XYZ file of C-alpha atoms in Angstrom:
283
model
C 9.350 -5.639 23.641
C 8.002 -2.097 23.550
C 4.750 -1.353 21.749
C 3.104 2.011 20.991
C -0.236 3.033 22.459
C -1.713 3.629 19.009
C -1.121 2.739 15.354
C -2.583 3.842 12.035
C -3.998 1.290 9.636
C -4.214 2.375 6.005
C -6.891 0.434 4.141
C -5.751 -0.575 0.634
C -8.529 -3.011 -0.279
C -10.439 -0.864 -2.792
C -7.277 -0.581 -4.907
C -4.717 -3.257 -4.045
C -7.391 -5.705 -2.961
C -9.673 -5.470 -5.973
C -7.205 -4.837 -8.801
C -6.640 -8.553 -9.486
C -10.250 -9.690 -9.431
C -11.331 -11.170 -12.755
C -14.930 -10.038 -12.289
C -15.338 -6.309 -12.728
C -16.772 -5.043 -9.471
C -19.495 -2.518 -10.347
C -18.612 1.064 -9.528
C -21.578 1.486 -7.200
C -20.437 -1.520 -5.165
C -16.934 -0.066 -4.921
C -18.422 3.194 -3.698
C -20.423 1.331 -1.089
C -17.297 -0.492 0.087
C -15.347 2.761 0.401
C -18.200 4.484 2.244
C -18.507 1.614 4.716
C -14.759 1.638 5.364
C -14.836 5.388 5.886
C -17.712 5.054 8.344
C -15.817 2.315 10.208
C -13.196 4.899 11.106
C -10.404 4.729 8.535
C -8.612 8.048 8.223
C -6.940 7.089 4.938
C -8.010 4.648 2.241
C -6.256 3.762 -1.007
C -9.199 3.919 -3.356
C -8.022 3.622 -6.954
C -5.209 3.499 -9.471
C -4.960 5.749 -12.513
C -3.298 2.957 -14.472
C -4.436 2.506 -18.083
C -7.652 0.420 -18.040
C -6.234 -1.938 -20.674
C -3.574 -2.959 -18.147
C -5.828 -3.153 -15.082
C -9.482 -3.152 -16.226
C -10.707 -3.153 -12.618
C -9.432 0.419 -12.223
C -11.212 1.818 -15.291
C -13.590 3.781 -13.052
C -10.869 5.622 -11.102
C -12.203 9.019 -12.161
C -15.722 8.288 -10.916
C -14.449 6.737 -7.680
C -12.317 9.819 -7.058
C -15.261 12.163 -7.561
C -17.230 10.111 -5.030
C -14.409 10.300 -2.467
C -14.216 14.057 -2.919
C -17.944 14.285 -2.207
C -17.442 12.338 1.030
C -14.705 14.775 2.051
C -12.339 11.981 3.049
C -8.563 11.649 2.885
C -7.561 9.035 0.339
C -4.675 7.795 -1.770
C -4.549 7.000 -5.488
C -1.779 5.069 -7.200
C -0.109 6.688 -10.217
C 2.248 4.500 -12.297
C 3.556 7.280 -14.546
C 3.441 11.007 -15.252
C 0.322 10.817 -17.395
C -1.506 8.971 -14.616
C -0.282 11.540 -12.100
C -1.634 14.406 -14.182
C -5.020 12.683 -14.414
C -5.070 12.124 -10.653
C -4.178 15.737 -9.902
C -6.816 17.001 -12.329
C -9.359 14.777 -10.561
C -8.506 16.314 -7.187
C -6.713 13.398 -5.523
C -5.171 14.670 -2.233
C -2.559 11.946 -1.682
C -0.479 10.449 -4.471
C 1.323 7.089 -4.468
C 4.235 6.175 -6.751
C 6.100 2.885 -6.797
C 9.368 1.170 -7.697
C 10.317 -2.484 -7.291
C 13.548 -3.371 -5.489
C 13.933 -6.286 -7.926
C 15.115 -5.411 -11.438
C 13.241 -8.336 -12.998
C 10.025 -7.595 -11.130
C 10.202 -3.930 -12.074
C 10.633 -4.831 -15.756
C 7.683 -7.237 -15.666
C 5.502 -4.848 -13.687
C 6.060 -1.536 -15.479
C 8.492 -2.447 -18.279
C 11.250 -0.172 -17.008
C 14.557 -0.610 -15.256
C 14.828 0.555 -11.662
C 16.928 3.533 -12.768
C 14.365 4.529 -15.395
C 11.581 4.244 -12.830
C 13.447 6.353 -10.289
C 14.119 9.026 -12.899
C 10.432 9.265 -13.791
C 9.460 9.218 -10.116
C 11.702 12.235 -9.533
C 9.775 14.157 -12.181
C 6.497 12.987 -10.650
C 7.605 14.089 -7.181
C 8.459 17.564 -8.463
C 5.132 17.893 -10.239
C 3.096 16.611 -7.292
C 4.983 18.754 -4.779
C 4.341 21.831 -6.912
C 0.649 21.034 -6.475
C 1.175 20.592 -2.706
C 0.224 16.927 -2.760
C 1.078 14.395 -0.057
C 3.299 11.724 -1.634
C 3.612 8.090 -0.635
C 6.439 6.055 -2.125
C 5.929 2.316 -2.462
C 8.981 0.065 -2.572
C 7.935 -3.426 -3.691
C 9.813 -6.736 -3.240
C 11.812 -5.440 -0.286
C 12.728 -8.846 1.129
C 12.740 -11.437 -1.643
C 11.649 -11.867 -5.250
C 10.248 -14.912 -7.094
C 12.624 -14.158 -9.974
C 15.812 -13.063 -8.200
C 15.630 -14.578 -4.726
C 16.813 -12.588 -1.706
C 16.835 -8.798 -2.073
C 19.716 -7.033 -0.351
C 19.213 -4.260 2.160
C 21.482 -2.008 0.090
C 19.137 -2.309 -2.880
C 16.152 -1.284 -0.762
C 18.152 1.486 0.896
C 19.158 2.943 -2.484
C 15.537 3.339 -3.566
C 14.415 4.659 -0.190
C 17.236 7.233 -0.244
C 16.095 8.483 -3.652
C 12.488 8.762 -2.464
C 13.605 10.630 0.654
C 15.768 13.035 -1.357
C 12.886 13.642 -3.758
C 10.571 14.605 -0.885
C 8.433 11.581 -0.019
C 6.109 12.150 2.934
C 6.002 8.444 3.778
C 7.394 5.217 2.341
C 5.601 1.876 2.321
C 7.960 -1.117 2.487
C 6.379 -4.128 0.794
C 6.770 -7.861 1.288
C 5.088 -8.253 -2.078
C 5.379 -12.014 -2.444
C 4.863 -12.779 1.246
C 8.190 -14.529 1.863
C 9.557 -12.385 4.700
C 9.978 -13.692 8.233
C 9.961 -11.865 11.585
C 13.736 -11.811 11.935
C 14.477 -10.127 8.607
C 11.486 -7.813 9.066
C 12.797 -6.615 12.423
C 16.355 -6.227 11.124
C 15.349 -4.426 7.928
C 12.954 -1.969 9.530
C 15.404 -1.302 12.367
C 18.089 -0.490 9.796
C 15.753 1.762 7.812
C 14.706 3.640 10.942
C 18.376 4.137 11.847
C 19.453 5.244 8.357
C 16.405 7.469 7.735
C 15.257 8.703 11.168
C 13.115 11.541 9.819
C 10.949 9.577 7.365
C 7.690 7.789 8.178
C 7.721 4.130 7.189
C 4.685 1.934 6.586
C 4.755 -1.878 6.654
C 2.939 -3.705 3.837
C 2.716 -7.491 4.210
C 1.228 -10.324 2.181
C 0.310 -13.594 3.880
C 1.614 -16.197 1.427
C 3.463 -18.260 4.059
C 1.282 -17.450 7.050
C 3.982 -15.256 8.616
C 2.333 -11.882 8.005
C 0.855 -11.352 11.467
C 4.115 -12.345 13.157
C 5.836 -9.932 10.771
C 3.505 -7.162 11.921
C 4.624 -7.736 15.509
C 8.267 -7.688 14.390
C 7.778 -4.400 12.523
C 5.915 -2.946 15.493
C 8.807 -3.898 17.761
C 11.186 -2.165 15.326
C 9.255 1.075 15.800
C 6.797 0.981 12.888
C 3.428 2.543 13.708
C 1.693 2.485 10.322
C 0.467 -0.588 8.487
C -1.244 -1.266 5.164
C -3.961 -3.912 5.131
C -6.820 -5.034 2.918
C -10.370 -5.755 4.004
C -11.144 -9.494 3.908
C -7.519 -10.159 2.923
C -8.253 -9.299 -0.703
C -5.437 -8.831 -3.168
C -2.225 -10.142 -4.586
C 0.098 -9.082 -7.363
C -0.285 -10.110 -11.025
C 3.483 -9.884 -11.566
C 4.485 -11.955 -8.522
C 3.784 -15.672 -9.091
C 2.362 -17.400 -6.024
C 1.717 -14.233 -4.034
C -1.564 -14.365 -2.158
C -3.639 -11.704 -0.492
C -2.710 -8.831 1.745
C -3.113 -9.132 5.480
C -6.814 -8.987 6.385
C -7.705 -5.657 7.962
C -10.220 -7.142 10.368
C -7.595 -9.582 11.683
C -5.001 -6.835 12.019
C -7.428 -4.711 14.037
C -8.302 -7.708 16.201
C -4.602 -8.381 16.785
C -3.889 -4.829 17.893
C -6.971 -4.725 20.107
C -5.833 -7.917 21.847
C -2.502 -6.188 22.510
C -4.290 -3.060 23.803
C -2.897 -0.985 20.948
C -5.491 1.512 19.711
C -6.517 1.684 16.045
C -9.617 3.930 16.335
C -11.437 1.501 14.027
C -14.966 0.381 14.930
C -14.516 -3.377 15.231
C -18.133 -4.465 14.742
C -18.639 -2.187 11.749
C -15.436 -3.606 10.296
C -16.784 -7.159 10.515
C -19.838 -6.064 8.549
C -17.617 -4.422 5.926
C -15.549 -7.608 5.651
C -18.688 -9.645 4.982
C -19.692 -7.166 2.292
C -16.212 -7.306 0.740
C -16.382 -11.113 0.583
C -19.624 -10.803 -1.374
C -17.959 -8.686 -4.064
C -15.505 -11.334 -5.269
C-alpha cells in the first residue's frame, strides 16, 4: 500500500449533517458551529443549501449563514439544486458551488423529481452560468455503488455522469456512497477506474457508515489515490430519500485515523473534539 503524506478533509456537517434534523437548529448555533470548525483548521466547509425552505426547512437561513461566512473570509461550499438556487447563491457571494445528480434513476426522481438526463441538462446550464461568474464548481454524484431502490449501480452509469461533469467544467467531483452499502473492494476498484479514465480531474470520496465499512472504505479509496474526503462532525447526517442510510463518517474519527497513519490533515485534533461535543449538543 502507498499512502500520501497529506490529505484534505472537507467538512460537510453544517449542510449535509444538519439538513435532516427535525429540530430547527437556531441560526446563531449554526454560525457558532461553522466558526469553531473554521478555527479548528478546515480550509473548506460546506455550510448551506439554497434549496427551497419548504423542501428542507433546516436550510431556510442559507442567506444569513452565507453572509456570516463572507464576514469570516473563509472558503466554503453551498449546494444548489437548480438554476434558481444557483442564482441566489451567486447573488449572496458564495465562492464555491455544488451541484448534484444521482446515479440511480429512481433515487434521482425521488430526490429532485427529474430524470438523470433532465438533471444533467440543467446542470450544464448551471455550470455555464457559474463558470461565467468564475465560481469553483463541485459536482456530486450520489448512489455511486448501490441504491435501495435499484440495487447495484454499474460503473458505466457512474462514468457517464462523471464524463458529463468533466466536459461541463467541474473543478472536482465527489463520489458518494449515499446509502452506505459499499465495501473496500468495490471502492478500490471504482476509484481506480475513475482515476484511470479521468486522470486530470480531482475526485473526493464521500462515505456513509450504514454497515460499519466506511473507515475501511476510506483506506481503500486512499490506496486508490484519493486524497480528498468529505466528512461530517459528530457523524451527523443521512439522506431523506435513501431509506436506512445513516450518518456520514465522523470527522473527528477520520482525523484520528489519518493521524494514526501519519497522514497529515492540518486539523487541530483537540479543538475538533470540542467542536464534536458542541455538535452533539445541537441535535
